[in-house]
mmCIF file of C-alpha atoms and ligand atoms in Angstrom:
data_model
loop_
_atom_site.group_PDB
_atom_site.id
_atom_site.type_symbol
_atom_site.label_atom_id
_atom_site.label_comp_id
_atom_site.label_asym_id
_atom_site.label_seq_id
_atom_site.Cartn_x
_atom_site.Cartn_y
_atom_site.Cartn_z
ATOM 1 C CA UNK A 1 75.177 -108.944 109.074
ATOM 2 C CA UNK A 2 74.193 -112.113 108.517
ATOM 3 C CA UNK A 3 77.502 -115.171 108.190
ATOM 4 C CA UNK A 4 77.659 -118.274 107.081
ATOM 5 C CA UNK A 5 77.333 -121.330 109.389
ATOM 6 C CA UNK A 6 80.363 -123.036 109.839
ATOM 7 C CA UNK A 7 79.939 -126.543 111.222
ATOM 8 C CA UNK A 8 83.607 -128.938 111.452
ATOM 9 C CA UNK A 9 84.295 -132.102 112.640
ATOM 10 C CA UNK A 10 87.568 -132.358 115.009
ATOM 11 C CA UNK A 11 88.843 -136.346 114.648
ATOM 12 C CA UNK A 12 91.313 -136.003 116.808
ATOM 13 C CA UNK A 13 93.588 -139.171 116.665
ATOM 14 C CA UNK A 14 91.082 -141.417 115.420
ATOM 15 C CA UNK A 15 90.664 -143.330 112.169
ATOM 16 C CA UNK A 16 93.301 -145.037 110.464
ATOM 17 C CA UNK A 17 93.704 -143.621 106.927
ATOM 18 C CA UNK A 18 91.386 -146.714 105.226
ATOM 19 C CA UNK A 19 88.961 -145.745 108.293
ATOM 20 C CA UNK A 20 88.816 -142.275 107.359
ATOM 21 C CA UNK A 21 88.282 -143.109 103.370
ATOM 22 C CA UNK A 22 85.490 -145.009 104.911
ATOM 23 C CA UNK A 23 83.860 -142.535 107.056
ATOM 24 C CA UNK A 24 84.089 -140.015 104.365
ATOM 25 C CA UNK A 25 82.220 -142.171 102.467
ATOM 26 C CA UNK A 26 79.948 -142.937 104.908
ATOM 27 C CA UNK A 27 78.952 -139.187 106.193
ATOM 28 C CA UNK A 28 79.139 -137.818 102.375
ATOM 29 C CA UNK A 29 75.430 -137.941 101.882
ATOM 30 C CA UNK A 30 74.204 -136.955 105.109
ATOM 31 C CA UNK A 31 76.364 -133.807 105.061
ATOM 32 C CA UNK A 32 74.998 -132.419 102.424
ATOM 33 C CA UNK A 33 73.998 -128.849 102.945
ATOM 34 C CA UNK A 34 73.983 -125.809 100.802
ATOM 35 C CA UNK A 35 73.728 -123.213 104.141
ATOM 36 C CA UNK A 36 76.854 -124.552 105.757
ATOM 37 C CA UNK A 37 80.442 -124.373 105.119
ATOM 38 C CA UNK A 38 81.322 -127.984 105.990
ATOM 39 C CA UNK A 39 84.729 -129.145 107.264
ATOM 40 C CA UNK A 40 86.162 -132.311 108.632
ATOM 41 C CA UNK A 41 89.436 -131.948 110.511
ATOM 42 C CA UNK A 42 91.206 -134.675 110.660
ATOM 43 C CA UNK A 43 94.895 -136.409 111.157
ATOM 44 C CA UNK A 44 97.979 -135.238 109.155
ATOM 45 C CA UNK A 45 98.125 -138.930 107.357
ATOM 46 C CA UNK A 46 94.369 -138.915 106.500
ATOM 47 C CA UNK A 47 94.003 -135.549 104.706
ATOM 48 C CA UNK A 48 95.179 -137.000 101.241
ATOM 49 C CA UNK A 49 92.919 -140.061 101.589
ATOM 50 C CA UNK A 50 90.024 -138.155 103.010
ATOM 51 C CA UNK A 51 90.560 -135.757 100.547
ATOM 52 C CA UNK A 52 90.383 -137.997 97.677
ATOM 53 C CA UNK A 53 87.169 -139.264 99.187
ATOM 54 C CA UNK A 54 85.477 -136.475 99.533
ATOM 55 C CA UNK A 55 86.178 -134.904 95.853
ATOM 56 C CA UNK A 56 82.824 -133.368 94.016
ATOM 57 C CA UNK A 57 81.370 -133.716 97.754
ATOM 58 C CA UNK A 58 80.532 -129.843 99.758
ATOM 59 C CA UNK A 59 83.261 -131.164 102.718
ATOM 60 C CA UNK A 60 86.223 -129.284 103.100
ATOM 61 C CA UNK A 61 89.351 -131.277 104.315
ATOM 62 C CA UNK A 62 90.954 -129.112 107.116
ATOM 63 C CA UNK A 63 94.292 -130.238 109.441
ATOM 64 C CA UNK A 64 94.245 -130.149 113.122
ATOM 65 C CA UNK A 65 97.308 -128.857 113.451
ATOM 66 C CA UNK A 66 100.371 -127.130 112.003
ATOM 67 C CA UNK A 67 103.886 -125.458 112.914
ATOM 68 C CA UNK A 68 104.664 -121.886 112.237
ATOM 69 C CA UNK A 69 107.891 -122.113 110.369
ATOM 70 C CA UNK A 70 108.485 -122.963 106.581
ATOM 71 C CA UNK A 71 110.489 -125.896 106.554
ATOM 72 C CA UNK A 72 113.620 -127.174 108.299
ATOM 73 C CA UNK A 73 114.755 -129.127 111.476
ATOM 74 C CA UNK A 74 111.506 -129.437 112.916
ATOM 75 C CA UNK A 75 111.125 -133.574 113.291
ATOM 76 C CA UNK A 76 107.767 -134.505 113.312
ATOM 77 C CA UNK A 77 106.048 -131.251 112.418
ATOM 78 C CA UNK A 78 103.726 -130.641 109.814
ATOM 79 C CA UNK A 79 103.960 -126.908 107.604
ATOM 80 C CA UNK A 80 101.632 -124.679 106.001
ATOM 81 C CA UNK A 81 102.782 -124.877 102.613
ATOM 82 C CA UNK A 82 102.563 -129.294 103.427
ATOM 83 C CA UNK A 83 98.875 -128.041 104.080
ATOM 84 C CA UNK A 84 98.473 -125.852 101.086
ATOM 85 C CA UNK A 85 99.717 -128.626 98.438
ATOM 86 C CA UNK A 86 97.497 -130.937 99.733
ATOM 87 C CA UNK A 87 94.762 -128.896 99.244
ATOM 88 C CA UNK A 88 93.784 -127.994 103.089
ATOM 89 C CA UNK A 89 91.497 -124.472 103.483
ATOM 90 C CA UNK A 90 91.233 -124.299 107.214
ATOM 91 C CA UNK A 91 93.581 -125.629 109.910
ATOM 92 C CA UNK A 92 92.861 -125.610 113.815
ATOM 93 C CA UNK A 93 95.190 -123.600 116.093
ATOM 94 C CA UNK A 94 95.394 -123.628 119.442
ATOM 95 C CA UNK A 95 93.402 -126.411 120.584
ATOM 96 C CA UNK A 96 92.621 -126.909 124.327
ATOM 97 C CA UNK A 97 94.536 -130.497 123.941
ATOM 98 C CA UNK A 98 97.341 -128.902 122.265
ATOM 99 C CA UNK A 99 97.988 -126.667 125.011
ATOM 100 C CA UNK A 100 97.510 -128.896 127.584
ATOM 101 C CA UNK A 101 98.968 -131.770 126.350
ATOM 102 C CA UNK A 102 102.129 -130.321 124.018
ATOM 103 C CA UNK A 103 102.627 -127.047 125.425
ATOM 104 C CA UNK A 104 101.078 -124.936 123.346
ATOM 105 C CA UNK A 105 101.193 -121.277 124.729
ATOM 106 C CA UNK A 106 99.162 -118.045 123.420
ATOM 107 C CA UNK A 107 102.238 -117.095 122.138
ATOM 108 C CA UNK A 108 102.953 -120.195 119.714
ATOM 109 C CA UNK A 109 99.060 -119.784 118.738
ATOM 110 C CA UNK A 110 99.652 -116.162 117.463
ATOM 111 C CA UNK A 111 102.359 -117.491 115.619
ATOM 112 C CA UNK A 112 100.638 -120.349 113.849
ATOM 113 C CA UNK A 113 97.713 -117.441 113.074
ATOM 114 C CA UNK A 114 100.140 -115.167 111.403
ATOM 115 C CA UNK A 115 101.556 -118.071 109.625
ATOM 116 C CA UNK A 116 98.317 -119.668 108.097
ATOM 117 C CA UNK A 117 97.148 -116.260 107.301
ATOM 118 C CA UNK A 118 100.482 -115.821 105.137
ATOM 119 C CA UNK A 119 99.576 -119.101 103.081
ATOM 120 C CA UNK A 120 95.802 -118.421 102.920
ATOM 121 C CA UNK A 121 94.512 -121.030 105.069
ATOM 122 C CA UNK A 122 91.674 -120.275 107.376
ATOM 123 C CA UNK A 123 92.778 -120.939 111.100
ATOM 124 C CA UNK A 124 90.279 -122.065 113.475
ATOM 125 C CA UNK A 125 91.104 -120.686 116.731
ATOM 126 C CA UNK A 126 90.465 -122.012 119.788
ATOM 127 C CA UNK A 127 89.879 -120.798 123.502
ATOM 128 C CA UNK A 128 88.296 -121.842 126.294
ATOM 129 C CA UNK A 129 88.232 -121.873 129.926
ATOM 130 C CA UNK A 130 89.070 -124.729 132.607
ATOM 131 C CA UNK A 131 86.118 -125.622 135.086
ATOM 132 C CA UNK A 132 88.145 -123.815 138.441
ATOM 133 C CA UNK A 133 88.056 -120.451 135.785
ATOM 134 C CA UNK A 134 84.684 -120.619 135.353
ATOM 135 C CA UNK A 135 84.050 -121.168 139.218
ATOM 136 C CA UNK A 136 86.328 -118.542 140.032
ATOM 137 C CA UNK A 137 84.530 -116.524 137.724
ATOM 138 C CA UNK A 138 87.299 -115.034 135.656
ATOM 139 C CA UNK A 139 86.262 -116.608 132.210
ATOM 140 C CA UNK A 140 85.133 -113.449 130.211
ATOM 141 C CA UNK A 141 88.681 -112.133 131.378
ATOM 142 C CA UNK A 142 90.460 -115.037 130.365
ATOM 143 C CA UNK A 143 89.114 -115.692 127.137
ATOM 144 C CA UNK A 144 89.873 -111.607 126.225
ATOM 145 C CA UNK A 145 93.367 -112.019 126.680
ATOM 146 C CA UNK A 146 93.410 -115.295 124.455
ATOM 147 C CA UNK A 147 91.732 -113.755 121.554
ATOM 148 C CA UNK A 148 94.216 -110.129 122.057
ATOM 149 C CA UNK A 149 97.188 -112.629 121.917
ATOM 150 C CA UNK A 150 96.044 -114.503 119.327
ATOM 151 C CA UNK A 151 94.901 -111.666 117.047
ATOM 152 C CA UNK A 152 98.174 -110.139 118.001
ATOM 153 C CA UNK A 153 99.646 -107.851 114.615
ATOM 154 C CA UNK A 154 96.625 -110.069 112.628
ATOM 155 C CA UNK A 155 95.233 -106.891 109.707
ATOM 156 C CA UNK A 156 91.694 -106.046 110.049
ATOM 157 C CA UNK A 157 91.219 -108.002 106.404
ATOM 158 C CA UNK A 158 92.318 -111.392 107.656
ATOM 159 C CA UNK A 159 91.117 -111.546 111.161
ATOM 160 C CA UNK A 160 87.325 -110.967 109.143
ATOM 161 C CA UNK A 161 88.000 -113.652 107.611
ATOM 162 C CA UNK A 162 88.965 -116.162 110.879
ATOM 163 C CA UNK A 163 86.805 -118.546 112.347
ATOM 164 C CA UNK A 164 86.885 -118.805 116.648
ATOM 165 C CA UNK A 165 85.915 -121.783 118.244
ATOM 166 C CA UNK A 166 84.565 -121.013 121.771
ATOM 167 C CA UNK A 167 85.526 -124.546 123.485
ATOM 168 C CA UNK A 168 85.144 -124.760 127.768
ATOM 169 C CA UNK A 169 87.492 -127.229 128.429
ATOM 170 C CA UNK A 170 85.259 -128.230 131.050
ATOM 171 C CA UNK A 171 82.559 -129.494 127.735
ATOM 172 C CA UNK A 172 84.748 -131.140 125.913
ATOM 173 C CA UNK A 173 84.693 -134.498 125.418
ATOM 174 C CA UNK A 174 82.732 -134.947 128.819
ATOM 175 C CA UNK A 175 79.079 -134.870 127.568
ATOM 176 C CA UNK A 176 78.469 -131.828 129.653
ATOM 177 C CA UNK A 177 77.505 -129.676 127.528
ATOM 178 C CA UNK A 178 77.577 -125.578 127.897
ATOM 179 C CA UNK A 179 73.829 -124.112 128.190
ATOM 180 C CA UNK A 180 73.048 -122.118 125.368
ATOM 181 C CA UNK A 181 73.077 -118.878 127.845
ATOM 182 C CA UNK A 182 76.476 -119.318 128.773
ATOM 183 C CA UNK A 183 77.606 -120.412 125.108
ATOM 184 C CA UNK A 184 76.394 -116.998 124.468
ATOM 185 C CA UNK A 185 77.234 -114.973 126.629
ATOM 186 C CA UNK A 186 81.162 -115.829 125.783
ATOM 187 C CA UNK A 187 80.489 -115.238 122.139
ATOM 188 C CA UNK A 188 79.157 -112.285 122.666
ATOM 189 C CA UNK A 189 82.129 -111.046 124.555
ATOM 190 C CA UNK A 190 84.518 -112.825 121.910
ATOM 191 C CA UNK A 191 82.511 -110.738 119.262
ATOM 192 C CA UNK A 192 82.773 -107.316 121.381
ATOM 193 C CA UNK A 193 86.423 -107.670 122.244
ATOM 194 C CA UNK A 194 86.739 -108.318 118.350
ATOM 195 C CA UNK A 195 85.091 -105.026 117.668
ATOM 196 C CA UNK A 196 87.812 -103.324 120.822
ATOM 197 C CA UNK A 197 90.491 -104.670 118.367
ATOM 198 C CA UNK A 198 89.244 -104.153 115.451
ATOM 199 C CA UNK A 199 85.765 -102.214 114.292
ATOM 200 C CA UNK A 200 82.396 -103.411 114.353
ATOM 201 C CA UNK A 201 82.342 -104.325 110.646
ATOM 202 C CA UNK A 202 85.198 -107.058 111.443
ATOM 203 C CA UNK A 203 83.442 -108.145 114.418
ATOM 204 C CA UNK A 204 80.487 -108.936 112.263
ATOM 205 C CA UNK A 205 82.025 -110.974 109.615
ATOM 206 C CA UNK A 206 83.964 -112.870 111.666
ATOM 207 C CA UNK A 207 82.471 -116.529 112.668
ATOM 208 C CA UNK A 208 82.411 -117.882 116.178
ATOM 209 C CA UNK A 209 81.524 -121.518 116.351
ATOM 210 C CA UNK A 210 80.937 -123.120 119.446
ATOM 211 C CA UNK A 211 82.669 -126.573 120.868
ATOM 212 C CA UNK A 212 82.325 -129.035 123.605
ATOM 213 C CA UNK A 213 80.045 -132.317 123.532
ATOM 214 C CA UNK A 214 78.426 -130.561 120.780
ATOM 215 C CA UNK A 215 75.561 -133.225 119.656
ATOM 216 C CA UNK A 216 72.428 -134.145 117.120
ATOM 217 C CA UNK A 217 69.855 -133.082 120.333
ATOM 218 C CA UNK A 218 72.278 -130.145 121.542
ATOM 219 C CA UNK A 219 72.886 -128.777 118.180
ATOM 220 C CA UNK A 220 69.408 -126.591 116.980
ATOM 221 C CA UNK A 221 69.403 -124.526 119.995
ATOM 222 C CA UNK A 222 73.105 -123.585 120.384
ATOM 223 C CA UNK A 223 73.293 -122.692 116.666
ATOM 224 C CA UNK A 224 70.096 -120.382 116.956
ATOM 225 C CA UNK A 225 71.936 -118.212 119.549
ATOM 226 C CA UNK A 226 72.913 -114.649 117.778
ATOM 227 C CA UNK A 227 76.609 -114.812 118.194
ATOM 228 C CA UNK A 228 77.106 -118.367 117.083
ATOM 229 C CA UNK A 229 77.646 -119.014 113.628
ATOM 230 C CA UNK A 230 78.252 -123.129 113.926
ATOM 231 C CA UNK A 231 80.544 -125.668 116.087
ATOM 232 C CA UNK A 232 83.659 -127.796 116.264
ATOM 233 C CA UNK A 233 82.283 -130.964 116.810
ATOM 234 C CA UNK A 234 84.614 -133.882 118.401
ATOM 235 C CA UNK A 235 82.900 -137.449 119.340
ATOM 236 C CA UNK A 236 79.792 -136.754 117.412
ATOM 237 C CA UNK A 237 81.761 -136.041 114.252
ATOM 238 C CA UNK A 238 82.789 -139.822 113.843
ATOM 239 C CA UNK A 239 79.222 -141.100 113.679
ATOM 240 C CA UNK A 240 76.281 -140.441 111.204
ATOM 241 C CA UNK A 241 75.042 -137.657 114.042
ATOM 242 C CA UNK A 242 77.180 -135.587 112.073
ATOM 243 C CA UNK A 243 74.608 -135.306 109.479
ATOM 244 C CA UNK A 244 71.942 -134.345 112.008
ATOM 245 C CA UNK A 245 74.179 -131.626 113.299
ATOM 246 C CA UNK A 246 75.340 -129.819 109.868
ATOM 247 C CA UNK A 247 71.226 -130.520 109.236
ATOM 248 C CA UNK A 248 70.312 -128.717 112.551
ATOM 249 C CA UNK A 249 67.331 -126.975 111.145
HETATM 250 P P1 PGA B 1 83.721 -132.999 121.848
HETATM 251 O O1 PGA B 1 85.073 -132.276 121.352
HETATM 252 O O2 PGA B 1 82.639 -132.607 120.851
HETATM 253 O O3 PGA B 1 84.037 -134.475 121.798
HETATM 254 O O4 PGA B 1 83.428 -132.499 123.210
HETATM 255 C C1 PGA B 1 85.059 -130.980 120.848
HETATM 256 C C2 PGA B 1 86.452 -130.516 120.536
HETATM 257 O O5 PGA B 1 87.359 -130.770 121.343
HETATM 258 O O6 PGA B 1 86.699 -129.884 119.494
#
């Protein structure tokens, strides 16, 4: 089966919201690319500016975050339907910052999954392994039981339509980049325990996007490997590289 790349830029907490109208601007014409779904994810407060900026443009505006109830008592949260009015299509759950950092749990990441598939956004899920997992050689196992949890009571129809982000937390942000072998080889096994869960025509359609000092020179080779349909791309996604990468070919 053959899927459509995926490529999205993770901001983080960078750019102001004049910044990010700027940057928009500024990447617009070197992300232009009919093969590639593009996205940028950015901060709560820039999606309506970068959103603005990027009308009649192929880059989808996607969050970073969001919480899994409607509304209510939840100071400082951001929720789905927020997303949906705004005009948001894909929203990243479950990133290795957001568990490490805010105590974000499996659990809460099935949640949010469950949630953003009631409202028709596309989640992008992350999972990844810490460096002393890798060593101790207990990745493959790991990751398995973050995709069951996170796919946890998600139908067939809307997990096919998911996107994973494979993202060592060991690669990200460090410049060390996974080899495409072992990018691979985890996507593979993300794909297989997708087809355990589900069948082998959801395994196909889903889209597993790789993460983790993704960059312009990095890019052609990861992207070529079978079970990777694209990347979440942090530090290079502020700077005209961007273009290079969502123009990989
Ligand atoms: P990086 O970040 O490309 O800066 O390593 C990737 C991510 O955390 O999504």
């Amino acid at each position: 089966m053959s899927r459509r790349m995926i490529i999205a830029g993770n901001w983080k907490m960078n750019k102001t919201p004049s910044e990010a109208v700027a940057l928009v601007n500024e990447l617009k014409p070197l992300v232009k690319n009919d093969e590639v779904d593009v996205v940028f994810c950015v901060p709560a407060i820039d999606i309506i500016p970068a959103m603005e900026a990027a009308k009649g443009s192929n880059i989808s505006i996607g969050a970073e975050n969001m919480y899994f109830e409607e509304s209510g008592a939840y100071t400082g949260e951001i929720s789905p339907n927020m997303l949906v009015d705004a005009g948001v299509k894909y929203v990243i759950i479950g990133h290795s910052e957001r568990r490490g950092y805010f105590a974000e749990t499996d659990e809460t990441v099935n949640k949010k999954v469950l949630k953003a598939f009631e409202h028709d956004l596309t989640p992008i899920i992350c999972c990844g392994e810490s460096l002393t997992q890798r060593e101790q050689g207990v990745t493959l196992d790991f990751i398995r039981q973050q995709i069951k949890i996170a796919f946890l009571n998600v139908s067939a129809e809307n997990a096919a339509k998911a996107v994973i982000a494979y993202e060592p937390i060991w690669a990200i942000g460090t410049g060390k980049v996974a080899t495409s072998e072992q990018a691979q080889e985890v996507c593979h096994a993300i794909r297989c325990c997708i087809e355990d869960i589900y069948d082998k025509e959801v395994a196909g359609a889903i889209r597993i996007q790789y993460g983790g000092s993704v960059s312009a020179s990095s890019a052609p080779e990861l992207f070529a490997m079978e079970d990777i349909d694209g990347g979440l791309v942090g530090g290079a996604s502020l700077k005209a590289d961007f273009g290079k990468i969502v123009n990989y070919k």
